[in-house]
Amino acid sequence: MGMGISHQLHPVSCPCPCPAQNAAAWGKLPDPSEAGMSGGDMAKPLLGRRTVDNDPNLVPTAGHTIGVLGSGDFARSLANRLTFSGFKVVVGSRNPKRKASLFPLAAEVTFQADAVKKTDIIFVAVFREHYSMLCELSDVLTGKILVDVSNNTEMNLHKESNAEYLASLFPTCTVVKGFNVISAWTLQSGPRDGNKQVLICSDNQEAKRTVAEIIRVMGFSPVDMGSLSSACEIENIPLRLLPAWKIPVFLALGLFLCFFTYNLVRQVIHPYIREQKNKFYKIPIEVVNTTLPCVAYVMLSLVYLPGVLAALLQLYRGTKYRRFPDWLDQWLQHRKQIGLLSFFCAALHAVYSLALPMRRSHRYQLIETAVKQAMEKKPDVWIEEEVWRMEMYISFGIIALGLLSLLAITSLPSIANSLNWREFSFVQSTLGFIALVISTLHTLTYGWTRAFDENQYKFYLPPTYTLTLLVPCTVILAKVFFLLPCVRQRLLRIRRGWEKGRYVKFTLPSATGEFSSGETSSNV
Ligand SMILES: Cc1cc2nc3c(=O)[nH]c(=O)nc-3n(C[C@H](O)[C@H](O)[C@H](O)COP(=O)(O)OP(=O)(O)OC[C@H]3O[C@@H](n4cnc5c(N)ncnc54)[C@H](O)[C@@H]3O)c2cc1C
Ligand SMILES: NC(=O)C1=CN([C@@H]2O[C@H](COP(=O)(O)OP(=O)(O)OC[C@H]3O[C@@H](n4cnc5c(N)ncnc54)[C@H](OP(=O)(O)O)[C@@H]3O)[C@@H](O)[C@H]2O)C=CC1
Ligand code: HEM
Ligand SMILES: [Cu+2]
Ligand SMILES: [Fe+3]
């Protein structure tokens, strides 16, 4: 029987019942008739156990004993996940009696030194500040693998990473950094929800592979980040606040500010200066509710614009095997966040719109017009065209928001994972584009002929909706252009790998890097 990697790492007297010592125990494990009988979702390992015979490189880690030092939140979640994945867990605490009840029954909770003796892979789930207190365990820890899961509260708080510090305290141990990018909650609830990737690094390849296999058996995906000197980078990851959201949020704020100023001038400043009318009451709802939909609408078109630009570039270049410029690449990668912010603004706009008729100002205006009409003896105020226009634009708005909600729901990881890629791209690409078209109808039926009405121009500024139509209409026209049979054919061929004049162009890696051999780096 092939020896697993982890076993080669074992100290001569390994205390755990791993396969080399207890092959009989392993023979029983992969029994398909028993597999279906396990009860709850949590109770079964997320990945099936593999037999060693199939692949000598795979480590039979399930069934192995793993140690956890510390009894806090993270230690508890870790012990839970490990036992559910089929490992034996021994927890080392300074006060095992008091803490035992917090852990699953299958886990053994004992004193730190005792726990360390029973295993050769130990997760250190205590804060960096307390690492030095573990020094009394130095002797028993000799030759073992320590997994450092710690995080910092601030970027670059200490000059060396926690993992390197741990390694310096225990020079006879092998330190692997990992798991700090996973929250205790994600560990507890299983990898179906939230981030599945666990970044690891270590100077010892064998130890890293062992920990990687444990991660795989737990149902997560290990990502090798190289040597222990990468630990600093890995420790900083959870401290970076929403990196992917930064640009989209600034974009949304920027657009909001521009449109808000524009609307403020048109709806409040203009009547104040020209007619000395006090319209400041409009700021909290009316101005905001002309601004939010404009931001939502423009952002939605900015989600579909980069795809159009990418397609144009591919058509022009006649190949898909060239990298897009960096700005386009970045833009393509931020579409999800831009789209979700667009949805957020659209949802707020919907609620604001529903609140319009419940305002006191609206009631006063209603009474005012009613009285005026009564005095002028004009009983019939029904304008058929206006009625239809409003029925239409409200309905379009509701449908567009409904479609956007679908997009937003399918962007949740757990739901995205339950769809195959065609379903996902149908919702994201096709339904999203239809939402853009319906939003355009909503805006057009709302704006109607006001673009041609001179009274609507305040300080020569046209009604806001006319400005917002620019980008979306460009995107829609471009998409229609791509639907023309000849353009469509060519685009499809390019996306299947066809290249313009491929047989002549065997370019060597050129100095300019123009024809770098790689794929385009985004999935367009
Ligand atoms: C509320 C909301 C939530 C969103 N959530 C997400 C999300 O969770 N994840 C996400 O990625 N985006 C998300 N987005 C952004 C957006 O929906 C997607 O990026 C969407 O796929 C963009 O569609 P597209 O047609 O412009 O581009 P793409 O789907 O990139 O495609 C461009 C064009 O090329 C074609 N095409 C693309 N690739 C190929 C290929 N390999 N072969 C042949 N033809 C191809 C497509 O048919 C399409 O016509 C969200 C947007 C919104 C509004
Ligand atoms: N909570 C989370 O979501 C995440 C936590 N982490 C990391 O996991 C580690 C533990 O975090 P967490 O479980 O939340 O913290 P807790 O404060 O909940 O637990 C820390 C544990 O450390 C043990 N410990 C050992 N020596 C000492 C000592 N000298 N003084 C105090 N406590 C000691 C204690 O257990 P006992 O009393 O039994 O000895 C205590 O329960 C940290 O390094 C953290 O950065 C990483 C990613 C996410
Ligand atoms: C339930 C859904 C929706 C309802 C009830 C709704 C309602 C309204 C109303 C009442 C107005 C007129 C506002 C005013 O009188 O000042 C309006 C305008 C507008 N809406 Fe919507 N809407 C909805 C969804 C959307 C969506 C999803 C978008 C686009 C993403 C959108 C974009 C716009 C735009 C651009 C305007 C023009 C703003 C202006 O220039 O004044 N709406 N909508
Ligand atoms: Cu062992
Ligand atoms: Fe062993």
XYZ file of C-alpha atoms and ligand atoms in Angstrom, residues 69-77 91-96 98-99 103 109-110 112 124-134 148-153 162 177-187 238, ligand 2:
99
model
C -5.002 24.604 20.267
C -7.470 27.079 21.774
C -11.150 26.821 22.516
C -12.501 30.073 21.090
C -14.962 30.697 18.282
C -12.578 29.702 15.556
C -11.346 26.606 17.352
C -14.933 25.487 17.877
C -15.943 25.959 14.222
C -8.594 20.064 21.354
C -5.942 21.507 23.628
C -7.216 24.003 26.174
C -5.798 25.550 29.330
C -9.053 24.639 30.991
C -10.446 21.530 29.272
C -14.897 24.014 31.460
C -14.680 24.104 27.659
C -17.316 21.059 21.430
C -10.962 18.149 24.799
C -7.893 17.905 26.951
C -2.667 21.531 25.660
C -3.043 27.071 16.435
C -6.320 28.923 17.051
C -5.088 31.459 19.586
C -4.183 35.090 19.003
C -0.628 36.078 18.128
C -0.297 37.886 21.449
C -0.527 34.511 23.205
C 1.888 32.563 20.994
C 4.710 33.089 23.444
C 2.607 31.395 26.169
C 2.773 28.213 24.077
C -1.322 29.365 11.779
C -4.893 30.662 11.271
C -4.448 34.070 12.836
C -5.488 37.479 11.583
C -4.386 40.961 12.551
C -6.590 43.876 13.486
C 2.200 36.094 12.535
C -0.258 29.596 7.035
C -3.910 29.141 6.162
C -7.640 29.491 6.963
C -7.424 33.107 8.094
C -9.400 34.170 5.007
C -12.306 31.960 6.128
C -14.570 33.168 8.906
C -15.579 30.988 11.802
C -19.091 31.219 10.416
C -18.129 29.931 6.961
C -16.302 27.044 8.578
C -9.211 40.031 5.280
N -13.171 34.195 14.708
C -12.932 34.167 13.405
O -13.865 34.262 12.572
C -11.536 34.026 12.873
C -10.458 33.893 13.728
N -9.181 33.711 13.229
C -8.024 33.600 14.121
O -8.205 32.520 14.997
C -7.533 32.782 16.219
C -8.511 32.589 17.365
O -9.613 33.452 17.185
P -10.954 33.288 18.018
O -11.269 31.861 18.146
O -11.950 34.168 17.395
O -10.531 33.904 19.435
P -11.110 33.591 20.893
O -10.739 34.737 21.741
O -12.542 33.224 20.789
O -10.301 32.316 21.332
C -8.935 32.338 21.628
C -8.578 31.112 22.438
O -7.191 31.107 22.641
C -6.895 30.268 23.754
N -5.686 30.718 24.445
C -4.533 30.038 24.484
N -3.613 30.682 25.205
C -4.180 31.802 25.654
C -3.736 32.869 26.465
N -2.511 32.918 26.948
N -4.605 33.872 26.735
C -5.860 33.851 26.233
N -6.334 32.849 25.448
C -5.497 31.847 25.175
C -8.135 30.327 24.616
O -8.550 28.978 24.785
P -8.320 28.199 26.194
O -8.814 29.122 27.259
O -9.132 26.968 26.063
O -6.868 27.925 26.270
C -9.164 31.088 23.816
O -10.409 30.449 23.778
C -7.010 34.203 16.140
O -5.636 34.166 15.792
C -7.800 34.791 15.000
O -7.081 35.814 14.328
C -8.982 33.636 11.893
C -10.007 33.752 11.001
C -11.355 33.995 11.421
